[in-house]
Amino acid sequence: MFNGNKRDDRPASPAQTNGRGRGMFSVIGPDMAVTGDVRATADLHIDGSIEGDVYCGNLVQGPESRIVGGVTAETARIAGTIEGSVHVKHLTVERSAKIVGDLEYQDITIENGGHVDGRLKRTGGEAAATGPRAVPDVAQEEAA
């Protein structure tokens, strides 16, 4: 029964199989208020409030949460309030979201009702400027 050689048949957690912690996620619950920067090597789910900058791989922000500070992430799904700049590659602004600050992104989805009060800047836009959606230069069309 208490044999030290007993085999553990439980599956390994993602943290156990991947030493850097990827595959895990951290949660700041609705009853938590954090003052200061938050850095997560894993994915981060925020339902509480943060007064400080947030740095993480993937961010999911709940509809009742609030961040007063900047957000830097690989991907972000925003449903709450952010007062600060947002720098992400892939951004989804849900209908309950309110962002007051500038956004930098590679691609963005804003659901109907999502509120953004700030400048939007697409990064990595070299392909976008030459792609099929590029607006033709009026001076070149008149010369033709």
CSV table of C-alpha atoms in Angstrom, one decimal:
chain,number,residue,atom,x,y,z
A,1,MET,CA,0.0,0.0,0.0
A,2,PHE,CA,2.7,2.5,0.9
A,3,ASN,CA,5.3,0.9,-1.4
A,4,GLY,CA,7.7,3.6,-2.7
A,5,ASN,CA,7.8,1.8,-6.1
A,6,LYS,CA,4.1,2.4,-6.8
A,7,ARG,CA,3.5,3.6,-10.3
A,8,ASP,CA,1.4,6.8,-10.6
A,9,ASP,CA,-1.1,6.3,-13.4
A,10,ARG,CA,-2.3,9.9,-13.4
A,11,PRO,CA,-1.6,11.8,-16.6
A,12,ALA,CA,1.2,14.4,-16.4
A,13,SER,CA,0.1,18.0,-16.3
A,14,PRO,CA,1.2,20.3,-19.2
A,15,ALA,CA,3.7,21.9,-16.7
A,16,GLN,CA,5.3,18.6,-16.0
A,17,THR,CA,5.7,17.7,-19.6
A,18,ASN,CA,6.9,21.1,-20.7
A,19,GLY,CA,9.5,22.6,-18.3
A,20,ARG,CA,8.9,26.2,-19.4
A,21,GLY,CA,5.3,26.2,-18.1
A,22,ARG,CA,3.7,26.7,-21.6
A,23,GLY,CA,0.4,24.9,-21.7
A,24,MET,CA,-0.5,26.1,-18.2
A,25,PHE,CA,-2.6,29.2,-17.4
A,26,SER,CA,-2.8,31.6,-14.5
A,27,VAL,CA,-5.9,33.2,-13.2
A,28,ILE,CA,-6.5,36.5,-11.5
A,29,GLY,CA,-9.9,35.9,-10.0
A,30,PRO,CA,-12.8,38.4,-9.6
A,31,ASP,CA,-12.0,38.9,-6.0
A,32,MET,CA,-8.4,40.0,-6.7
A,33,ALA,CA,-7.0,43.5,-7.1
A,34,VAL,CA,-3.3,43.7,-8.2
A,35,THR,CA,-1.2,46.8,-8.0
A,36,GLY,CA,1.9,46.5,-10.0
A,37,ASP,CA,3.0,44.9,-13.3
A,38,VAL,CA,1.9,41.3,-14.0
A,39,ARG,CA,4.2,39.0,-16.0
A,40,ALA,CA,3.2,35.5,-16.9
A,41,THR,CA,5.1,33.0,-19.0
A,42,ALA,CA,1.9,31.0,-19.3
A,43,ASP,CA,-1.4,32.1,-20.6
A,44,LEU,CA,-3.3,34.5,-18.4
A,45,HIS,CA,-7.0,34.8,-17.6
A,46,ILE,CA,-8.0,38.0,-15.8
A,47,ASP,CA,-11.4,38.5,-14.0
A,48,GLY,CA,-10.2,40.9,-11.3
A,49,SER,CA,-8.5,44.3,-11.6
A,50,ILE,CA,-4.9,45.3,-12.3
A,51,GLU,CA,-3.3,48.6,-11.9
A,52,GLY,CA,-0.1,48.1,-13.8
A,53,ASP,CA,1.2,46.7,-17.1
A,54,VAL,CA,0.4,43.1,-18.2
A,55,TYR,CA,2.8,41.0,-20.1
A,56,CYS,CA,1.9,37.4,-21.2
A,57,GLY,CA,1.6,34.9,-24.0
A,58,ASN,CA,-2.1,34.8,-24.4
A,59,LEU,CA,-4.6,36.9,-22.5
A,60,VAL,CA,-8.3,36.3,-21.9
A,61,GLN,CA,-9.9,39.2,-20.1
A,62,GLY,CA,-13.3,38.7,-18.5
A,63,PRO,CA,-16.2,41.1,-18.9
A,64,GLU,CA,-16.1,42.4,-15.4
A,65,SER,CA,-12.4,42.9,-15.2
A,66,ARG,CA,-10.4,46.2,-15.4
A,67,ILE,CA,-6.8,46.9,-16.4
A,68,VAL,CA,-5.3,50.3,-15.9
A,69,GLY,CA,-2.0,50.0,-17.7
A,70,GLY,CA,-0.6,48.7,-20.9
A,71,VAL,CA,-1.1,45.2,-22.3
A,72,THR,CA,1.5,43.3,-24.3
A,73,ALA,CA,0.7,39.8,-25.5
A,74,GLU,CA,0.9,37.4,-28.4
A,75,THR,CA,-2.9,37.1,-28.5
A,76,ALA,CA,-5.6,38.8,-26.5
A,77,ARG,CA,-9.4,38.4,-26.2
A,78,ILE,CA,-10.6,41.5,-24.4
A,79,ALA,CA,-14.1,41.6,-22.9
A,80,GLY,CA,-13.6,44.0,-19.9
A,81,THR,CA,-12.1,47.5,-19.6
A,82,ILE,CA,-8.6,48.6,-20.4
A,83,GLU,CA,-7.2,52.1,-19.9
A,84,GLY,CA,-3.9,52.0,-21.6
A,85,SER,CA,-2.1,50.9,-24.8
A,86,VAL,CA,-2.5,47.4,-26.2
A,87,HIS,CA,0.3,45.7,-28.2
A,88,VAL,CA,-0.7,42.3,-29.6
A,89,LYS,CA,-0.3,40.2,-32.7
A,90,HIS,CA,-3.9,38.8,-32.7
A,91,LEU,CA,-6.6,40.9,-31.0
A,92,THR,CA,-10.3,40.2,-30.4
A,93,VAL,CA,-12.4,42.9,-28.9
A,94,GLU,CA,-15.6,41.4,-27.7
A,95,ARG,CA,-18.9,43.3,-27.5
A,96,SER,CA,-18.6,44.0,-23.8
A,97,ALA,CA,-15.1,45.5,-24.1
A,98,LYS,CA,-14.1,49.1,-23.6
A,99,ILE,CA,-10.6,50.1,-24.5
A,100,VAL,CA,-9.4,53.6,-23.9
A,101,GLY,CA,-5.9,53.7,-25.5
A,102,ASP,CA,-4.0,53.1,-28.6
A,103,LEU,CA,-3.9,49.6,-30.2
A,104,GLU,CA,-1.1,48.0,-32.2
A,105,TYR,CA,-1.9,44.7,-33.8
A,106,GLN,CA,-1.2,42.4,-36.8
A,107,ASP,CA,-4.9,41.3,-37.1
A,108,ILE,CA,-8.0,42.5,-35.3
A,109,THR,CA,-11.6,41.5,-34.8
A,110,ILE,CA,-14.0,43.9,-33.2
A,111,GLU,CA,-17.4,42.5,-32.4
A,112,ASN,CA,-20.5,44.7,-32.8
A,113,GLY,CA,-20.7,46.8,-29.7
A,114,GLY,CA,-17.0,46.6,-28.8
A,115,HIS,CA,-15.8,50.1,-27.8
A,116,VAL,CA,-12.3,51.4,-28.8
A,117,ASP,CA,-11.3,55.0,-28.0
A,118,GLY,CA,-7.8,55.5,-29.4
A,119,ARG,CA,-5.7,55.1,-32.5
A,120,LEU,CA,-5.5,51.8,-34.3
A,121,LYS,CA,-2.1,50.9,-35.9
A,122,ARG,CA,-1.6,47.7,-37.9
A,123,THR,CA,2.0,46.4,-37.5
A,124,GLY,CA,3.8,44.2,-39.9
A,125,GLY,CA,1.8,45.8,-42.6
A,126,GLU,CA,4.3,45.6,-45.5
A,127,ALA,CA,2.3,42.8,-47.1
A,128,ALA,CA,-0.9,44.7,-46.5
A,129,ALA,CA,0.3,47.8,-48.4
A,130,THR,CA,1.1,45.7,-51.5
A,131,GLY,CA,-1.8,43.3,-51.2
A,132,PRO,CA,-5.1,43.3,-53.1
A,133,ARG,CA,-6.7,45.6,-50.6
A,134,ALA,CA,-4.2,48.4,-51.2
A,135,VAL,CA,-5.9,51.7,-52.2
A,136,PRO,CA,-4.6,52.8,-55.7
A,137,ASP,CA,-2.7,56.0,-55.9
A,138,VAL,CA,-5.1,58.6,-57.5
A,139,ALA,CA,-2.1,60.5,-59.2
A,140,GLN,CA,-1.1,57.3,-60.9
A,141,GLU,CA,-4.6,56.6,-62.2
A,142,GLU,CA,-4.9,60.2,-63.6
A,143,ALA,CA,-1.6,59.9,-65.4
A,144,ALA,CA,-2.8,56.7,-67.1
